[in-house]
Each structure stands twice: as structure tokens, then as C-alpha cells.
Short mmCIF file of C-alpha atoms and ligand atoms in Angstrom, two decimals:
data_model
loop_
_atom_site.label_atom_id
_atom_site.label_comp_id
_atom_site.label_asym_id
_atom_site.label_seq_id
_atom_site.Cartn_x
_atom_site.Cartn_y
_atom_site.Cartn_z
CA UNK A 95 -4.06 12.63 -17.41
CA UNK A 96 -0.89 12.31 -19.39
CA UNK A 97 0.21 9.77 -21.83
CA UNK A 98 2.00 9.52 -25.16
CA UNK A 99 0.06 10.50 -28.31
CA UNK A 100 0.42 8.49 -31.12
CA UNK A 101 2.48 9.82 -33.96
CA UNK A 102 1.42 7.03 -36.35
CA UNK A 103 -2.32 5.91 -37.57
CA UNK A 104 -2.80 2.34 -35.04
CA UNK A 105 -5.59 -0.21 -34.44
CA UNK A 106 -6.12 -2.27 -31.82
CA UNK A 107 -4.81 -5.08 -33.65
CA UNK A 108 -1.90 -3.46 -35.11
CA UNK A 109 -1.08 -2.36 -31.55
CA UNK A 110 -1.28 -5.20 -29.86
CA UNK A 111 0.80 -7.52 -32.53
CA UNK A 112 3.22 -4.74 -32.46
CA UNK A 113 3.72 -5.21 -28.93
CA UNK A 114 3.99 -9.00 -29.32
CA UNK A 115 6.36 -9.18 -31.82
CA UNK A 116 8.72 -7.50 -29.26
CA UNK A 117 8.41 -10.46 -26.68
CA UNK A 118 10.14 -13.60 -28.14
CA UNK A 119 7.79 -15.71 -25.79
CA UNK A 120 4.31 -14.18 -27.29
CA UNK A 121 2.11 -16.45 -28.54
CA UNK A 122 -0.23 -14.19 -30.55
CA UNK A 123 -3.12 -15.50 -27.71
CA UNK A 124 -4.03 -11.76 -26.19
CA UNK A 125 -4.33 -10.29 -30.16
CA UNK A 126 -7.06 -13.34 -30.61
CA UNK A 127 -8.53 -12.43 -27.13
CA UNK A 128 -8.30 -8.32 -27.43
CA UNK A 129 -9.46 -8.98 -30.91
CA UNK A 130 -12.98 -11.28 -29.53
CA UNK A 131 -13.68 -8.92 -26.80
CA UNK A 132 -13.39 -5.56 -29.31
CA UNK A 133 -15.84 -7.34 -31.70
CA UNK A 134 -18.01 -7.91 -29.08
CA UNK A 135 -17.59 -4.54 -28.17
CA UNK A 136 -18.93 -3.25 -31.62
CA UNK A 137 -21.20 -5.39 -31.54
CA UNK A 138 -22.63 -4.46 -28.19
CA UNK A 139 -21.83 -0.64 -28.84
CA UNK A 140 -24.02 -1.06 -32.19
CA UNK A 141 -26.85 -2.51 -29.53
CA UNK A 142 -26.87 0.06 -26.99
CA UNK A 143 -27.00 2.75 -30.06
CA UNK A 144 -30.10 1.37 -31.21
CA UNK A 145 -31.54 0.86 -28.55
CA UNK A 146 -34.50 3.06 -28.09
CA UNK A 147 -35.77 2.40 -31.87
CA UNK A 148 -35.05 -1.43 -31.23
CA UNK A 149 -37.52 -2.92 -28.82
CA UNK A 150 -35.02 -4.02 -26.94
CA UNK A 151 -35.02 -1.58 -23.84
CA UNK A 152 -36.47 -2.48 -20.27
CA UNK A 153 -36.43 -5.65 -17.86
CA UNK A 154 -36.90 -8.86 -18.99
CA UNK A 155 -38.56 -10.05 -15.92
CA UNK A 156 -36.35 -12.26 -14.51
CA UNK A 157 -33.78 -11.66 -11.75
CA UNK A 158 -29.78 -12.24 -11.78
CA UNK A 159 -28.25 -14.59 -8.90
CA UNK A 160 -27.67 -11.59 -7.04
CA UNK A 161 -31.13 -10.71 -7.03
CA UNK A 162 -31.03 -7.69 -9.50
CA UNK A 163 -33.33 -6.95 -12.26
CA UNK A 164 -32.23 -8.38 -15.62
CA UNK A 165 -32.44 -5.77 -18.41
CA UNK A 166 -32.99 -6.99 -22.20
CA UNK A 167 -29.29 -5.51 -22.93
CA UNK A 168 -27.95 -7.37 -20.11
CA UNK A 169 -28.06 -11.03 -21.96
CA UNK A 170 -27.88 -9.21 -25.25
CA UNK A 171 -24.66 -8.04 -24.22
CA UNK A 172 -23.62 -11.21 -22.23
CA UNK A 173 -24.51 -13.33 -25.55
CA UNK A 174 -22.12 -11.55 -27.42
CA UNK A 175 -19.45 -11.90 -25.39
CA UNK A 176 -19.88 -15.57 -25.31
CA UNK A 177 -20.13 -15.76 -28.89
CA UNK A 178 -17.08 -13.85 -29.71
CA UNK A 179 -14.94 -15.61 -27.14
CA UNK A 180 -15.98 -19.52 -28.03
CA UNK A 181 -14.74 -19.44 -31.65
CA UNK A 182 -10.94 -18.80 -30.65
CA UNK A 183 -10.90 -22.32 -28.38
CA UNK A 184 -8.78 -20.23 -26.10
CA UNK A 185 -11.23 -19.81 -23.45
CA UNK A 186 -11.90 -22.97 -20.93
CA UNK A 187 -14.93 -21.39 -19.55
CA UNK A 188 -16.49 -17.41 -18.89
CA UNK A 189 -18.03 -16.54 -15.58
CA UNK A 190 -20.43 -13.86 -15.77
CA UNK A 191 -22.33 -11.29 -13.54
CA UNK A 192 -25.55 -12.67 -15.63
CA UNK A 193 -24.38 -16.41 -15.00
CA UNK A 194 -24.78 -18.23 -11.69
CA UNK A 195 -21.77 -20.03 -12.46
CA UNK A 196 -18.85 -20.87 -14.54
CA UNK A 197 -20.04 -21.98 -17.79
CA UNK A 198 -17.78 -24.47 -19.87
CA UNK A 199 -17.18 -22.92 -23.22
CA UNK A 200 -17.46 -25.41 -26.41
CA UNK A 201 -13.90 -26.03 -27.55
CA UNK A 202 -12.47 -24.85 -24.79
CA UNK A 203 -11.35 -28.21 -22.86
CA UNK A 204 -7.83 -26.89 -24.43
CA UNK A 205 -8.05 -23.21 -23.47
CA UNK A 206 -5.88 -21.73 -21.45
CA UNK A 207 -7.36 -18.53 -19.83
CA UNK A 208 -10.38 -17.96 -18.27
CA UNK A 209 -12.31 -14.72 -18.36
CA UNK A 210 -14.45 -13.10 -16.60
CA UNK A 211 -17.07 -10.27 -17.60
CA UNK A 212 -19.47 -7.59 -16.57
CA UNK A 213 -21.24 -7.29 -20.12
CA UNK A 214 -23.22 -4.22 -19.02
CA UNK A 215 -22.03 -2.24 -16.15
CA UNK A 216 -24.55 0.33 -15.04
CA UNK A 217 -27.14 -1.28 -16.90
CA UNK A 218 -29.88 0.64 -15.16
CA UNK A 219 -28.94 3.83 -17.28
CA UNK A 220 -29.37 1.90 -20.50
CA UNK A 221 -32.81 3.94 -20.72
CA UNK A 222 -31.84 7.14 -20.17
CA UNK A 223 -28.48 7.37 -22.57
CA UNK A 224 -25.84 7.73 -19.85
CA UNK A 225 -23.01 6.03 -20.81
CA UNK A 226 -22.40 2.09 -19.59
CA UNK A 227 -19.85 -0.41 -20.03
CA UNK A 228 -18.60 -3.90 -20.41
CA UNK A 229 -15.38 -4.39 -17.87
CA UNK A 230 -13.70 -7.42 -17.90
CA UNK A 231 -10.75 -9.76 -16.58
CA UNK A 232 -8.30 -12.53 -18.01
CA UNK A 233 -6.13 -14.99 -15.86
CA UNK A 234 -4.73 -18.30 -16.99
CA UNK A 235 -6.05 -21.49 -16.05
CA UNK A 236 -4.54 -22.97 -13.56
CA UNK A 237 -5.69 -26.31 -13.92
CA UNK A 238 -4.60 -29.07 -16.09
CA UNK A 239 -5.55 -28.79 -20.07
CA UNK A 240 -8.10 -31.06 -21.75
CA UNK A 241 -9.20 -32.20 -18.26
CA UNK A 242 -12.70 -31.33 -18.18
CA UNK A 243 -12.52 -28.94 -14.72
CA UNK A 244 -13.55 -27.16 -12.26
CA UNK A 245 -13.05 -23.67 -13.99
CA UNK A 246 -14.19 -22.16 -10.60
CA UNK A 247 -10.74 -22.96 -9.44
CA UNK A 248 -9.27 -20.88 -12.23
CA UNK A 249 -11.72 -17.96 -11.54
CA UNK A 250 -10.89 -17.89 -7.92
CA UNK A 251 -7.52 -15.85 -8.42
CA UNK A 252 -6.32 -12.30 -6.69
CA UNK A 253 -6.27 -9.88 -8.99
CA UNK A 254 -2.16 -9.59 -9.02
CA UNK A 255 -2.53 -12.58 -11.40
CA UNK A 256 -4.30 -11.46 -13.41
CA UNK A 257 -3.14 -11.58 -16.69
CA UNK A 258 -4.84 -8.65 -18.62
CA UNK A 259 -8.03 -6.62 -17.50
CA UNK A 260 -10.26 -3.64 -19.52
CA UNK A 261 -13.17 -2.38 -20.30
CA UNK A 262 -15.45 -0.57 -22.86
CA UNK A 263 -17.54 2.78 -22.41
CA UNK A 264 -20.36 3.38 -24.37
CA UNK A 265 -21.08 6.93 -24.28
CA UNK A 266 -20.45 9.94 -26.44
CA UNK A 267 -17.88 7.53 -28.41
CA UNK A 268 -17.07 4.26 -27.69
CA UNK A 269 -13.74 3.70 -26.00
CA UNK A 270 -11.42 0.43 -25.52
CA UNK A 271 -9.09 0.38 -22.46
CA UNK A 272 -6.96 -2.38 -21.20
CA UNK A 273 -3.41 -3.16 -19.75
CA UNK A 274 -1.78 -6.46 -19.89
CA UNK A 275 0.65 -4.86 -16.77
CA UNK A 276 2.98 -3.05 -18.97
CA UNK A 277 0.67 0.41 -18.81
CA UNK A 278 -2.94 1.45 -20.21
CA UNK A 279 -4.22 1.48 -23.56
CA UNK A 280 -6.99 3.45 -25.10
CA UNK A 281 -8.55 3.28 -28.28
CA UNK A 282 -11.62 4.94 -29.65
CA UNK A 283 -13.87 3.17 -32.12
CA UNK A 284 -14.59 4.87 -35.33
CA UNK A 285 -17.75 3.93 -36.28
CA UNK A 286 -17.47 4.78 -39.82
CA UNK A 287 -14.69 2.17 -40.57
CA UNK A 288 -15.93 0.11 -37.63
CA UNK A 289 -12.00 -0.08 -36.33
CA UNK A 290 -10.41 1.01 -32.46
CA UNK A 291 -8.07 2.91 -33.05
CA UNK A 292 -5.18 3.93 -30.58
CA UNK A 293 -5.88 7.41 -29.25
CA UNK A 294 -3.47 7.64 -25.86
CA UNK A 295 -0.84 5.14 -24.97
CA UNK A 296 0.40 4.27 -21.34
CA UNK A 297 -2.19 6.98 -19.63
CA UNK A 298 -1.29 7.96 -16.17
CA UNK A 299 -3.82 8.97 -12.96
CA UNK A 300 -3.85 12.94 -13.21
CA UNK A 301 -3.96 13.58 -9.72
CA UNK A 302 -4.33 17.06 -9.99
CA UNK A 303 -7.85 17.58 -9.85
CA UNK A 304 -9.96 17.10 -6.37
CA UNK A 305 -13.14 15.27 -7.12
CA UNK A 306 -14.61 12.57 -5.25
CA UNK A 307 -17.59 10.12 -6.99
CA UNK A 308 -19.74 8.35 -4.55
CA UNK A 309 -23.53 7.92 -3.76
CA UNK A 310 -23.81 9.82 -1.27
CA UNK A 311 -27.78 9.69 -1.43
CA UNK A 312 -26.85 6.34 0.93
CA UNK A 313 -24.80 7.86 3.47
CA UNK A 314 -26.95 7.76 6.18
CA UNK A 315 -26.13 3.81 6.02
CA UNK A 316 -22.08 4.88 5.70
CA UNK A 317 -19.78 4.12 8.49
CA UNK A 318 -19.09 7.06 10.52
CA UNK A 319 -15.53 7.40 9.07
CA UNK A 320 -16.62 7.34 5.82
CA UNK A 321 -18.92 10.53 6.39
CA UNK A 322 -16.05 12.37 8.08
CA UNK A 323 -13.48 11.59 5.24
CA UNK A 324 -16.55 12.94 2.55
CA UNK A 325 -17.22 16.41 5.07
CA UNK A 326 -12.93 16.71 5.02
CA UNK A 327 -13.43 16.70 1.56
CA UNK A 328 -16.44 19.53 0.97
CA UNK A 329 -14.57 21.47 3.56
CA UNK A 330 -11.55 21.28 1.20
CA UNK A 331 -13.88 22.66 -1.77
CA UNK A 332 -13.87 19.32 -3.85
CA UNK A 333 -16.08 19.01 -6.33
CA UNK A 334 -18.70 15.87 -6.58
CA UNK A 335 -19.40 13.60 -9.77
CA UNK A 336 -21.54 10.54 -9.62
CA UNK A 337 -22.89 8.95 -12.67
CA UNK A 338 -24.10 6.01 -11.07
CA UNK A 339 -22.27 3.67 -13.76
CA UNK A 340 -19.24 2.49 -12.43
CA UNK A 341 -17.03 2.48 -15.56
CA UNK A 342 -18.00 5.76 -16.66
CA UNK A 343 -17.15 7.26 -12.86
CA UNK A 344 -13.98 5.14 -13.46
CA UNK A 345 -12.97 6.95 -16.56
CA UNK A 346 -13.92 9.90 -16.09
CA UNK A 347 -11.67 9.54 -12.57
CA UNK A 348 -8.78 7.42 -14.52
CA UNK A 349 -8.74 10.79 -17.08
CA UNK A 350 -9.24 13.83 -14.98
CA UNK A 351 -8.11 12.70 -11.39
CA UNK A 352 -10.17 11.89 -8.77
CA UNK A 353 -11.66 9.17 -6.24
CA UNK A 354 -14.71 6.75 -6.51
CA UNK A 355 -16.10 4.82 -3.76
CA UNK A 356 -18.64 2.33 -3.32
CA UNK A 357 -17.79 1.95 0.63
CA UNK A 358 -20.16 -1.11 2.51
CA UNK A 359 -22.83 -0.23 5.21
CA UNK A 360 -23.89 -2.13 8.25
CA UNK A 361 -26.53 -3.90 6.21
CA UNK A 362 -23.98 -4.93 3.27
CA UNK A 363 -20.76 -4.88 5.17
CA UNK A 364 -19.28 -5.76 1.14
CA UNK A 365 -20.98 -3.16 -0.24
CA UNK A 366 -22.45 -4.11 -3.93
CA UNK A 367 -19.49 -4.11 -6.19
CA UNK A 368 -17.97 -7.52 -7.63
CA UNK A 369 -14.61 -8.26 -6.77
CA UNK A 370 -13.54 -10.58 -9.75
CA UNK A 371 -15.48 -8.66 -12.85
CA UNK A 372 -15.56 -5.01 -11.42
CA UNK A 373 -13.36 -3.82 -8.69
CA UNK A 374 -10.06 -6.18 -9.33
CA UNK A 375 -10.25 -5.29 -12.95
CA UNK A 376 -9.96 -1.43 -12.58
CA UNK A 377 -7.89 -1.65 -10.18
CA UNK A 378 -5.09 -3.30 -12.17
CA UNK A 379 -5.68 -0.82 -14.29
CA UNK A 380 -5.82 1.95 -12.10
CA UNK A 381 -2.65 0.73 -10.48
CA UNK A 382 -0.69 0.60 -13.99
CA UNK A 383 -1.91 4.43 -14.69
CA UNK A 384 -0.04 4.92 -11.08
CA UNK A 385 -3.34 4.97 -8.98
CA UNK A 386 -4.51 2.68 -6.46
CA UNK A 387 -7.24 0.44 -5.28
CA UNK A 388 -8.61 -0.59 -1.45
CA UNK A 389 -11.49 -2.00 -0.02
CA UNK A 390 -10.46 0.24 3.21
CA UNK A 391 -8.21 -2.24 4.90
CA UNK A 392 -5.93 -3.71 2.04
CA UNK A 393 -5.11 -3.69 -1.85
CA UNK A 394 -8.01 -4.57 -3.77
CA UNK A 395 -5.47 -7.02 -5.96
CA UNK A 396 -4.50 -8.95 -2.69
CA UNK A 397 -7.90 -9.90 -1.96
CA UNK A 398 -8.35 -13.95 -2.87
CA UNK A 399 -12.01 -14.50 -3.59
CA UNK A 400 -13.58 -17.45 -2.03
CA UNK A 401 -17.21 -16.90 -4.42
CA UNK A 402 -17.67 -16.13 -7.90
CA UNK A 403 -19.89 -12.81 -7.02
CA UNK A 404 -18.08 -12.11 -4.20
CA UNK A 405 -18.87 -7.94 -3.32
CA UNK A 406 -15.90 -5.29 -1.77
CA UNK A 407 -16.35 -2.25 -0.59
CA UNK A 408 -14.42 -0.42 -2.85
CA UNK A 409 -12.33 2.87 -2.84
CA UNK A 410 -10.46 3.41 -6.56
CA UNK A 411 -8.68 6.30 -7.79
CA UNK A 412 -5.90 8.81 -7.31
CA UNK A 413 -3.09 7.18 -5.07
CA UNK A 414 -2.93 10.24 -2.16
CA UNK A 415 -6.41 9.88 -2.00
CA UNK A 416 -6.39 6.48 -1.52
CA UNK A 417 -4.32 6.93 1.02
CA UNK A 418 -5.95 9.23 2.71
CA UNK A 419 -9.25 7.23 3.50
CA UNK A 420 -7.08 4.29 4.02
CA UNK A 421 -5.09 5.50 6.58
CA UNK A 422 -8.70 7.37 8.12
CA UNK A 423 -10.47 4.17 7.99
CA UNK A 424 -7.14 1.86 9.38
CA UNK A 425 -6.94 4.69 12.27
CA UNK A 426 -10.63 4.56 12.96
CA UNK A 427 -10.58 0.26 13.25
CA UNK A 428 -7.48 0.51 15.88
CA UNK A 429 -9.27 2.70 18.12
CA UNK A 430 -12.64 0.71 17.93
P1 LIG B 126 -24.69 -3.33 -12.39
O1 LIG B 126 -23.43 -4.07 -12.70
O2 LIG B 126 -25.84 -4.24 -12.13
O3 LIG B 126 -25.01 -2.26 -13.37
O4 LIG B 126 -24.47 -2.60 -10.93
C1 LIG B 126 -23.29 -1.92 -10.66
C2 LIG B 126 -23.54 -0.44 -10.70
C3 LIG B 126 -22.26 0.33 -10.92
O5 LIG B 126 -22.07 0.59 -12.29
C4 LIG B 126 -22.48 1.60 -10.17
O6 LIG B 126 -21.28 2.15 -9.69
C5 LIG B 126 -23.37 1.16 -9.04
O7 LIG B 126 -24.00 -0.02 -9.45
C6 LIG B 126 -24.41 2.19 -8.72
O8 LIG B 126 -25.12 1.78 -7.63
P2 LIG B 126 -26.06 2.82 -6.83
O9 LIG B 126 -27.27 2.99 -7.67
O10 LIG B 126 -26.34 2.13 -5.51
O11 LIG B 126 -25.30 4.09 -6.66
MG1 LIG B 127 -21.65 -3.72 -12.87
#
């Protein structure tokens, strides 16, 4: 990783109206939004820190549209995200991995973005303390204001429009990341004061160090050029790291260098990650820090969904790595 340290004592806030006050054509709408979605995060972070001692670990029974088990945390964390977004009337409607579809937010027939949200990203570690996440994903609406719409229209946008993407990590500290497309931010929260406060500006990829992340406990259902670009990659002496919680893998990858993929199999050609509120929103960010993002035959951002939970197979990291399984998995399709 490299990026500038901070010389001067920043929040979030401070940061971001900082930034503002240097384009004449700011509104002061992403400090309102940044600001929603970082309460939400301390809100969530204070949550998943309590967790064990607060009866609110394990399933609640029911099962997501995409057939998953919900966890308790799940809608905890989904709630709060809804609740900190509605207030600011700048948000015409959320979509949600926990919501079958769109859902209209109250005072929002005026808003002008829509956003989109993983609340809890690797929510299956939530009971053994690995660190999760909340990643997320802002574009403006496209459709007319004060009309009451179809907000699925405005969701269903490639991920080069989007207008700012991040995420939080809650693990050994709690972290804020975003980019609004002029580089990557990251904050840390102290918990004491309850503030994030700026602890790297405009990171870049280190792509230095040789470490791929996959699950490669499912790669007897990988396509064959998949397993040959993983054996390439033991035979070069790269190390493996798999969490199993896609924005920690992500970070971890974003800080030290490396590759994570999440390729599809025959029997889930997409694979299982979500293009609009997973994959597209790292990858803008991965792409600001200089890395890149591919579901094996084009840029991730190109992609324009066609379903709210739409899956890609997805390969995210280091851009010569990228590369490299690209141009495998392009070579292998010609000669099929
Ligand atoms: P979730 O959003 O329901 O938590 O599912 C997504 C998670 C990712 O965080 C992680 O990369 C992946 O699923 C792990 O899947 P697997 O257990 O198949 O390796
Ligand atoms: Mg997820």
C-alpha cells in the first residue's frame, strides 16, 4: 500500500466538506450521505461488538430472496441503514441484499440518489468474531424528481456511474473506506470519541506482495482454467488467505497486494457474489487505488445489470494479476 498520511487531526466530516468546498458545483449532498452511512456504521459497529452478550446472535429463521439464511444482525444492520439514510430526504429509495426489492424511502419522492447496500457482508462469521462488513453503492437517479418511480430503473446502472461506493470493516477496529472517483479514503473510528477519523488518504493497490484469496475448498466445481491459473500460482510460491468475508479479503488485498476471486462453476455459472452491492462497489474502488476488477471476460464496471441481485463471477485485486487470469481465461474461451 502507499498513500499520503495525514499531517493534520481530520474527521470524516471535516474531510469530506474540505473536499467540497474546493468544487464550486458541490452541493454539500455526499457530506449528508457519508455522514448517514458512518452513523450507521457506529451504530452497527456498536451491534456487532456486543454481540455475544446481546441475544442477538444466530438465524432468525427466515430466508433472504436469494435463499440464504437470515442472521439476527442481518436486519439489525439493514434497519440502521434505512434509518440513517431516510431522515436526509436525499434518498428516493435503498435496495438491499435483505430486501426483495427497491423500497421507496419516506421523503424521498425528491431525492436524488439511490443507494444500494450489503448491511452485513460475511454475515456467517458474525458468531465466531471474524471481521464483517457493510459495502455499499451511490448513483443518481435517473428518473424524474417527485414522480413517484420505478427506482429499479435508477438501481439498474453499470458501475462506471456510479457516483460514490465504500464500505465498513468491523474487525480489530472499525474502518471507513470510500472514493467518490477522485482516489480512496480511509478512516478509522475511535471509539472513545465515537468520530472516523482520516488515517490514509488516496491509498494505492501494493502490488508487491503475491497472495491469492479464494475458496478453494470448491474447486472441484471450478472451471478447468481456473484450477490451472491457482496451480501457476502455488508453483510460483504464493501464499493463500481466505477469510471467507468478502470485505475483509478485500482489504486485506486493497492494503497488502493481492487477488480475490469468487470465480462461477457449472452449477452457478454467476458464481454467488452481487453485482450492484458487492462486486461493482469494490471494484470502483479497487480501480481508483490503481487495481482492477473482471468477471473473467470484461470490466466488472461495464457490466449493466438487468436484476437487482444479479451474481458475477468475480476476480478483484492487483491489476497484473488481473490480467493474468483474464487473459488465461479469454485464451481458454477462443480455443473452446
Ligand atoms: P453474504 O453477503 O451473505 O455474507 O455472502 C457473501 C459472502 C462473502 O462475504 C464471501 O466472500 C463469500 O460469501 C464466502 O462464500 P463461501 O463460503 O462460499 O466461500
Ligand atoms: Mg455479502
Amino acid at each position: 500500500m502507499t498513500s499520503q498520511q495525514p499531517d493534520h487531526l481530520s474527521t470524516i466530516t471535516q474531510f469530506i466538506l474540505e473536499r467540497e468546498r474546493d468544487r464550486p458545483d458541490a452541493t454539500g449532498d455526499f457530506t449528508a450521505l457519508l455522514n448517514a452511512i458512518a452513523l450507521a456504521g457506529k451504530r452497527i459497529s456498536h451491534d456487532v461488538n456486543r454481540a455475544g452478550i446481546a441475544d442477538i446472535i444466530g438465524l432468525t429463521g427466515d430466508e433472504n430472496i436469494q435463499g440464504e439464511q437470515v442472521q439476527k444482525l442481518d436486519l439489525i444492520a439493514n434497519a440502521q441503514l434505512e434509518r440513517a439514510l431516510a431522515p436526509t430526504g436525499l434518498v428516493c429509495a435503498i435496495g438491499s441484499e435483505e430486501e426483495d426489492e427497491p423500497v421507496p424511502l419516506e421523503k424521498g419522492e425528491n431525492g436524488r440518489y439511490v443507494v444500494l447496500y450489503d448491511p452485513l457482508d460475511g454475515s456467517s462469521n458474525i458468531d465466531v468474531g471474524a471481521p464483517i462488513g457493510t459495502i455499499f453503492s451511490i448513483y443518481r437517479r435517473k428518473t424524474p424528481l417527485g414522480s413517484s418511480t420505478n427506482s429499479l430503473e435508477d438501481m439498474l446502472q453499470a458501475g462506471a456511474d456510479l457516483a460514490a461506493s465504500g464500505y465498513l470493516i468491523y474487525g480489530s477496529s472499525t474502518m471507513l473506506v470510500y472514493t467518490t472517483g477522485e482516489g480512496v479514503h480511509l478512516f478509522t473510528l475511535d471509539p472513545q470519541i465515537g468520530e472516523f477519523i482520516l488515517t490514509n488518504s488516496d491509498l494505492k493497490d501494493d502490488n508487491g506482495t503475491r497472495v491469492y484469496s479464494a475458496n478453494e475448498g470448491h474447486s472441484l466445481t471450478w472451471d478447468p482454467v481456473d484450477l490451472e491459473w491457482v496451480s501457476q500460482l502455488k508453483e510460483e510460491g504464493y501464499s493463500s488467505r481466505y477469510i471467507g468475508s468478502l470485505v475483509a479479503d478485500f482489504h486485506r488485498n486493497l492494503l497488502r497486494g493481492g487477488i480475490f476471486a469468487y470465480p462461477g462453476n457449472n452449477a452457478s455459472p454467476n458464481g454467488k457474489l452481487r453485482l450492484l452491492y458487492e462486486a461493482a462497489p469494490l471494484a470502483f474502488i479497487m480501480e481508483q487505488a490503481g487495481g482492477k476488477a473482471t468477471d473473467g471476460k470484461r470490466r466488472i464496471l461495464d457490466i449493466k445489470p438487468t436484476e437487482l441481485h444479479q451474481r458475477t463471477p468475480l476476480y478483484i485485486g492487483t491489476a497484473s494479476e488481473v490480467d493474468r487470469i483474464m487473459s488465461m481465461r479469454l485464451e481458454a474461451a477462443a480455443t473452446r
